[in-house]
Short mmCIF file of C-alpha atoms in Angstrom, two decimals:
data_model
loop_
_atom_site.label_atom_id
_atom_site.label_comp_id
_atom_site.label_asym_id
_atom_site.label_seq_id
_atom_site.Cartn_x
_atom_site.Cartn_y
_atom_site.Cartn_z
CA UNK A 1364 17.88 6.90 20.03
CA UNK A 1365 18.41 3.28 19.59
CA UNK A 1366 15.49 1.06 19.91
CA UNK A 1367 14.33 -0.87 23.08
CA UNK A 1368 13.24 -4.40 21.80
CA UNK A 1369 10.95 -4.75 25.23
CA UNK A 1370 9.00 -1.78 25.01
CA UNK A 1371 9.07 -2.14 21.24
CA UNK A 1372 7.13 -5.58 21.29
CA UNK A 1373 4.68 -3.96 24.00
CA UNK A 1374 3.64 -0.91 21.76
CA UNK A 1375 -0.19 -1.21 20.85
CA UNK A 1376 -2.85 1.60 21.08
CA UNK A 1377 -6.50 0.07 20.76
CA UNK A 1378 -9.99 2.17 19.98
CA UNK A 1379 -8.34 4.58 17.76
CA UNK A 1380 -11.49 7.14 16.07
CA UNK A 1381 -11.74 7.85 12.31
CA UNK A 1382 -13.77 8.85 9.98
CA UNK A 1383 -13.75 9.58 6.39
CA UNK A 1384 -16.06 10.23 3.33
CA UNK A 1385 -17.07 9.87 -0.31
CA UNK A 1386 -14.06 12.55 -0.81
CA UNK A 1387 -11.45 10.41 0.55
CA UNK A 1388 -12.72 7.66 -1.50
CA UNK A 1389 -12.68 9.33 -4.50
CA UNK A 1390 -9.43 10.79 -3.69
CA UNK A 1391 -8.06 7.72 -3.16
CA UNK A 1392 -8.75 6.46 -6.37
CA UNK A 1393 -7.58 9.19 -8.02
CA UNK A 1394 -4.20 9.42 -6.52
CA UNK A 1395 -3.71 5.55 -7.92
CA UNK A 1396 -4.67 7.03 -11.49
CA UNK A 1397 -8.24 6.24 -11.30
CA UNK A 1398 -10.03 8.42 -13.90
CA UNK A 1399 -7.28 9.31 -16.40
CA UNK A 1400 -10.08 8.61 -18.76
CA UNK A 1401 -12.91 10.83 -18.94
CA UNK A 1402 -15.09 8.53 -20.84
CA UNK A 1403 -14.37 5.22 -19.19
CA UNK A 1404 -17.26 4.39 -17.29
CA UNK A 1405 -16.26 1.29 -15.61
CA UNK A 1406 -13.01 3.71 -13.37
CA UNK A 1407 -15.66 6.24 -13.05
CA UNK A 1408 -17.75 4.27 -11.02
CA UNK A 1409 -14.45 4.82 -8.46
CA UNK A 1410 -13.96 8.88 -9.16
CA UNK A 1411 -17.81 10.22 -10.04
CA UNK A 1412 -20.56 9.92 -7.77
CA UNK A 1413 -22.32 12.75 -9.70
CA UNK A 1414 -23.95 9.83 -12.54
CA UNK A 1415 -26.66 11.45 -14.50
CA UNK A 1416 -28.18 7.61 -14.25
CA UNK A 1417 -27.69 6.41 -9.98
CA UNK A 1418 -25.06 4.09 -9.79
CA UNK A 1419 -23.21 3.38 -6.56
CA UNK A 1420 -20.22 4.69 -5.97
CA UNK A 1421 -17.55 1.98 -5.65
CA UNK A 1422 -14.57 2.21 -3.29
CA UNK A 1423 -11.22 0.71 -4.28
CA UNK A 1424 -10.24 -2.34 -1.58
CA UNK A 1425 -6.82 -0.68 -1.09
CA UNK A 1426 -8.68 2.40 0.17
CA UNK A 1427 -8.14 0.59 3.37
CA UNK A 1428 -4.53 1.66 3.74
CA UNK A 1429 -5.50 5.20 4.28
CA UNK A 1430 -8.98 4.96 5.49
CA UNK A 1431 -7.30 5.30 9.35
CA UNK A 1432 -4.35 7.05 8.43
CA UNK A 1433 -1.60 7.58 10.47
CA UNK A 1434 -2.94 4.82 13.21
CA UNK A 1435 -0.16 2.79 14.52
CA UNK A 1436 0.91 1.15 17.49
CA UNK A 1437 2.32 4.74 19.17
CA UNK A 1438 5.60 6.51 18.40
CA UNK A 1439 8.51 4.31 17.36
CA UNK A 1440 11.29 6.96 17.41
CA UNK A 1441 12.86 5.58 14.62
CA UNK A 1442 15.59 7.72 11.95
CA UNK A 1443 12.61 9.20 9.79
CA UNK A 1444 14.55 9.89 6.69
CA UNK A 1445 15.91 6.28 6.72
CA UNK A 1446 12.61 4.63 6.97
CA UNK A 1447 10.70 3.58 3.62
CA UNK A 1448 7.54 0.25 3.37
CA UNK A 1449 9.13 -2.95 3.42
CA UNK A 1450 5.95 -4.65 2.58
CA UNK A 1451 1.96 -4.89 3.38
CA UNK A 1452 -0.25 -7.20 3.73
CA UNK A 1453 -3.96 -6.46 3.94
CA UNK A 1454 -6.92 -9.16 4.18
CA UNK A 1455 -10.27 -7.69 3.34
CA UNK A 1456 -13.45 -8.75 5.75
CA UNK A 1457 -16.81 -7.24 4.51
CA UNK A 1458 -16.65 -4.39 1.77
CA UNK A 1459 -15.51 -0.77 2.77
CA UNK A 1460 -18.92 1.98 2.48
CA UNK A 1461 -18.61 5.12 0.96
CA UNK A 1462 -18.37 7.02 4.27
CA UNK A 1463 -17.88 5.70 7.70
CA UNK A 1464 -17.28 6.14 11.43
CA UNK A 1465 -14.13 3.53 12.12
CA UNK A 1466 -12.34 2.17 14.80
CA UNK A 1467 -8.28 1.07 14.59
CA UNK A 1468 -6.90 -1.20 16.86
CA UNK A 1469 -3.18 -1.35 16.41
CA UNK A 1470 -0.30 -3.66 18.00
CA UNK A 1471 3.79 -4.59 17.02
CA UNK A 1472 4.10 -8.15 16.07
CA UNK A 1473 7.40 -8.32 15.43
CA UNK A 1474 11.02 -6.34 15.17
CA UNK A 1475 13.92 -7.69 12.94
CA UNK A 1476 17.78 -6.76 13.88
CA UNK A 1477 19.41 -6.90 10.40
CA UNK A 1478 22.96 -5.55 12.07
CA UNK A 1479 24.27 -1.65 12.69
CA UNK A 1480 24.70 -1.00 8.84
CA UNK A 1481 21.80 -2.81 7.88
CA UNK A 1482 18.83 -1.64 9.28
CA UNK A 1483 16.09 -2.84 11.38
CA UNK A 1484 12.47 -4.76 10.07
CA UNK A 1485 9.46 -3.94 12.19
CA UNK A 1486 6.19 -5.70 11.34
CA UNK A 1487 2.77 -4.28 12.78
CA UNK A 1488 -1.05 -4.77 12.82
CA UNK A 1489 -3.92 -2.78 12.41
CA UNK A 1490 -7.20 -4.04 12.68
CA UNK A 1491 -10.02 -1.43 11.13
CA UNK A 1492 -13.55 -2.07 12.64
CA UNK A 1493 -17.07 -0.29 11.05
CA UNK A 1494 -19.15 1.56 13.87
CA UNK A 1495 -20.33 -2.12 14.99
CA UNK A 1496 -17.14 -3.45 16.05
CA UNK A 1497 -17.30 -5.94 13.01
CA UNK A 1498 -13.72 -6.09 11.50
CA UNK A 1499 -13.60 -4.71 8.05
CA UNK A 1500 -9.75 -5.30 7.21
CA UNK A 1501 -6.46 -6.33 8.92
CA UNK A 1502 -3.64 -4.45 7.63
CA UNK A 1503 0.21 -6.15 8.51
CA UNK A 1504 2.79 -3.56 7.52
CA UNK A 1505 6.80 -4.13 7.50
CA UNK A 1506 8.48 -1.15 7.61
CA UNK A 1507 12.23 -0.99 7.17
CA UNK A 1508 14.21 0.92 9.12
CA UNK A 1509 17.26 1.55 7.40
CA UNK A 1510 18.90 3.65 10.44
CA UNK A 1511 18.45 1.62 13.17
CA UNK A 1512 19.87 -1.79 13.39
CA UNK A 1513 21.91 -3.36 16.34
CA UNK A 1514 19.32 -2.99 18.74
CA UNK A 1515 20.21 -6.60 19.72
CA UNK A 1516 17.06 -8.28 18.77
CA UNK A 1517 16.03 -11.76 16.56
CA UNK A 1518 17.65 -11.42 12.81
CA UNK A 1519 15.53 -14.57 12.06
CA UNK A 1520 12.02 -15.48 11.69
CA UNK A 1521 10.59 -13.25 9.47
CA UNK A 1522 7.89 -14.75 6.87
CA UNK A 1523 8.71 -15.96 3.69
CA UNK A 1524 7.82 -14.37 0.74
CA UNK A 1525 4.91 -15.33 -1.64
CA UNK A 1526 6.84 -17.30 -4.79
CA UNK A 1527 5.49 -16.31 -8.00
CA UNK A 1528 5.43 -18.69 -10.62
CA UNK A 1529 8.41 -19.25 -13.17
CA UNK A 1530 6.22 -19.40 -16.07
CA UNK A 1531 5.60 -16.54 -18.29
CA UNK A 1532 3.39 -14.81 -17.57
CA UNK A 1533 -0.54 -14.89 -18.20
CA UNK A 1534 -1.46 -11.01 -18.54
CA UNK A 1535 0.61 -8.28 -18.68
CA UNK A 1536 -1.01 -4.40 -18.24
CA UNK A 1537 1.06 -1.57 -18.66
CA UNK A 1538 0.45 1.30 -16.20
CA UNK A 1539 1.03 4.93 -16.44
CA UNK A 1540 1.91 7.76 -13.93
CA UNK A 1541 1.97 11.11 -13.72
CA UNK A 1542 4.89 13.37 -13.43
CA UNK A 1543 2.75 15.34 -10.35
CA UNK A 1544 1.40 11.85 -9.26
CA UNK A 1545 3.05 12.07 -5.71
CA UNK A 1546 1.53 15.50 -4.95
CA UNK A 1547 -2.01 13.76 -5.08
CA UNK A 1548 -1.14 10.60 -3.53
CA UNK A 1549 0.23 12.86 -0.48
CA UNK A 1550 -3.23 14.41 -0.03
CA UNK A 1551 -4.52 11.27 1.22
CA UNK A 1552 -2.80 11.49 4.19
CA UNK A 1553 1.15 10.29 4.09
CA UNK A 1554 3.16 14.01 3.97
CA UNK A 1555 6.61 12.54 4.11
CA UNK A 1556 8.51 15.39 2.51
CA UNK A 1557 10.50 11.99 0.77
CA UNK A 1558 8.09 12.45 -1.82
CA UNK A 1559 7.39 16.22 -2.51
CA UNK A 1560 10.28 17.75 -1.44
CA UNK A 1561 13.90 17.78 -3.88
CA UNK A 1562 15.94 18.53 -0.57
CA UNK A 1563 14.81 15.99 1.38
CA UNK A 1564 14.91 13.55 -1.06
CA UNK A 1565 18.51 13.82 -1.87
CA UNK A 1566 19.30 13.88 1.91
CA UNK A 1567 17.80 10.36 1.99
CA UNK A 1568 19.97 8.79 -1.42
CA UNK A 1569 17.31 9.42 -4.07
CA UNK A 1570 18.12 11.86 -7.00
CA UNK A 1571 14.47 13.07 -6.90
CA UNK A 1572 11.03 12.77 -5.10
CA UNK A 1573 9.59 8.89 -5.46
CA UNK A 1574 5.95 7.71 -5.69
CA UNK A 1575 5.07 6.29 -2.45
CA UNK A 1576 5.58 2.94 -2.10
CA UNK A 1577 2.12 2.54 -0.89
CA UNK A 1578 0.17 4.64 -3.97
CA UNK A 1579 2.18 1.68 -5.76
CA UNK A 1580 0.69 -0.85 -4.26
CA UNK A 1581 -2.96 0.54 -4.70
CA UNK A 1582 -1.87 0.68 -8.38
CA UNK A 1583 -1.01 -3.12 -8.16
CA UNK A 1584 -4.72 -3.55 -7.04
CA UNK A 1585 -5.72 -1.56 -9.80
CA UNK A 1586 -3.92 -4.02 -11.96
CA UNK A 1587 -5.52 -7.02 -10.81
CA UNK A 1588 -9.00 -5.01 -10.29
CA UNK A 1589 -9.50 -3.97 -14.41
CA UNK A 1590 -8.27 -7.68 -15.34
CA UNK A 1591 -9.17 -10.72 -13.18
CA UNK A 1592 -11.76 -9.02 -10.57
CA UNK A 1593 -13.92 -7.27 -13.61
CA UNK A 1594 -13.70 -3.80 -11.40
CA UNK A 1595 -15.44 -5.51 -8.82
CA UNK A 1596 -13.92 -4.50 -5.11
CA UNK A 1597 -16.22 -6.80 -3.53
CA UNK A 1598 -13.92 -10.10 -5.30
CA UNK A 1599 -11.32 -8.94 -3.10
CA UNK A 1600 -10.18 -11.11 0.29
CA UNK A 1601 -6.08 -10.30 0.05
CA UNK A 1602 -3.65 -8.14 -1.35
CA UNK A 1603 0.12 -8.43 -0.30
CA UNK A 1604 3.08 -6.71 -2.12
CA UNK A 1605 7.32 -6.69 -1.11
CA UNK A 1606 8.67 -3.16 -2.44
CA UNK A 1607 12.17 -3.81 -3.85
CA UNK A 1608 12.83 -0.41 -5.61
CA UNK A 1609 11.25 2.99 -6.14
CA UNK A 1610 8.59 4.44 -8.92
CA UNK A 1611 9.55 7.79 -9.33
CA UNK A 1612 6.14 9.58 -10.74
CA UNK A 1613 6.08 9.97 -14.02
CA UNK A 1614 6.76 6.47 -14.97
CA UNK A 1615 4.90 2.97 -16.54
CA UNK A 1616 4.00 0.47 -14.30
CA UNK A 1617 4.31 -2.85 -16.03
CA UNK A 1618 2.28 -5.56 -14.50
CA UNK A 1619 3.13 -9.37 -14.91
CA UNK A 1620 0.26 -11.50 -13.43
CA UNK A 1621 -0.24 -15.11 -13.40
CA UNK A 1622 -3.91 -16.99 -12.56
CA UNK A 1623 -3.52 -20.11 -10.06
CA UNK A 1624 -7.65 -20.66 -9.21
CA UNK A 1625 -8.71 -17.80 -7.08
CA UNK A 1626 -5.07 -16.42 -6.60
CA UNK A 1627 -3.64 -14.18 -8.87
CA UNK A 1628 0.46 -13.48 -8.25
CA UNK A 1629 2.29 -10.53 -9.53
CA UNK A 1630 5.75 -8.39 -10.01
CA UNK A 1631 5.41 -4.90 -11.22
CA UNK A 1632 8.58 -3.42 -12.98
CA UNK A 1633 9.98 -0.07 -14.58
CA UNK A 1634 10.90 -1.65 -17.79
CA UNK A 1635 12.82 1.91 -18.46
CA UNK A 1636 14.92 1.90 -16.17
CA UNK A 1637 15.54 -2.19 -15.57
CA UNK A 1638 14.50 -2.20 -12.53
CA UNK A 1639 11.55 -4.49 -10.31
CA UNK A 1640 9.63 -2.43 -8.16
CA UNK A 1641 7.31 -4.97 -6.43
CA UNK A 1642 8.10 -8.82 -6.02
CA UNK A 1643 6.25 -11.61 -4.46
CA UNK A 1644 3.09 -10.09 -4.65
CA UNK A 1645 -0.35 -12.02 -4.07
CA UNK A 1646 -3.90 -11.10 -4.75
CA UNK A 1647 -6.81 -14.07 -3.58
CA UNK A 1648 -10.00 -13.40 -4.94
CA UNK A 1649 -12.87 -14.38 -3.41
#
């Protein structure tokens, strides 16, 4: 059914309940690739709380994006197999524990009518609280929905993008995936049959299953994590990524970062294939 711009704008659903513990977090990081290494100490810190010497356990800062999953503002009845992340945008208050009660407060900010073929932009917030009320992250997510445009709502006023510099650029880390890396990203919560299921992904245009656009983006804070932030979650105050095309597991991850002061800017690619899979993304370090 198309969608109602009114009722749309008015979604919002506040005290949502979670909880989660050092499982998730470790999951987390492993569905991101955390761990490939047996013997690298400084990504076990994020997979191993079992240390024969006590060391904290440290929780990646893009663990946020599925510490509440599935919160959102309420049902949005949009054409599921047409809907994939246009972007997200998460800003990082006080340092995530290793288990928590956590509340969600959720709202719609803003809805985008591209036209009938072209889909439909919807932009909304959640704001994760510890048991205190204190915030611990705001998460801004665009989601495009490729299915429904021509609701009759705004085409402009959407943010503009994060430039990244025209320079080369000053590191570069290659990334790796695995072939089964979507069927351990799922497990922390997002079961979209996009990215398990051959069917279903053909139904929606893709020859195979793709990586989630979202275990991407925890691998873009991996990126910046094991160069400029010395594995340190703590550095982190913002992350923010544009998806442009697909990972499809299996495939490198190729990283191009450049250092402005405390704000690192990136593009990830598939150098295989030719293709850009995030642009205009922006890390600030605290």
């Amino acid at each position: 059914m198309p969608i109602k711009y009114e009722e749309l704008m008015a979604m919002k659903n506040l005290g949502q309940k979670y909880s989660y513990s050092d499982r998730e977090v470790m999951l987390y990081a492993y569905g991101i690739g955390l761990g490939a290494d047996p013997m690298d100490e400084k990504e076990l810190a994020f997979v191993n709380e079992a240390a024969a010497t006590p060391r904290p356990l440290k929780v990646v800062p893009t663990f946020a994006s599925v510490a509440a999953w599935g919160a959102g503002p309420g049902e949005m009845n949009l054409n599921r197999v047409m809907v994939v992340d246009g972007e997200r945008d998460i800003t990082f208050h006080k340092p995530f524990s290793t288990a928590a009660h956590i509340t969600a407060d959720s709202s719609v900010l803003a809805a985008f009518d591209k036209g009938k073929d072209k889909g439909a932009v919807i932009r909304h917030q959640t704001v994760l609280k510890n048991s205190d009320g204190e915030p611990l992250a705001t998460l801004v997510a665009s989601r495009f929905a490729r299915g429904d445009g021509g609701f009759g709502g705004p085409s402009d006023g959407q943010p503009e993008p994060h430039q990244v510099p025209t320079r080369t650029p000053d590191r570069m880390v290659d990334i790796s995936t695995r072939p089964d890396q979507a069927l351990i990203y799922r497990l922390c919560g997002d079961r979209n049959p996009l990215h398990s299921d051959p069917e279903f992904a053909k139904r929606a245009g893709f020859p195979r299953p793709i990586l989630h656009g979202m275990c991407t983006y925890g691998i873009t804070c991996r990126g910046v994590l094991q160069t400029y932030a010395d594995y340190d979650p703590a550095a982190f105050r913002r992350h923010a990524a544009r998806f442009s095309s697909p990972v499809y597991p299996g495939e490198t991850v190729t990283m191009e970062m450049w250092k402005d002061g405390n704000v690192i800017s990136f593009e990830a690619k598939v150098k295989s294939r030719g293709v850009t899979v995030i642009k205009n993304g922006m890390t600030v370090l605290g």
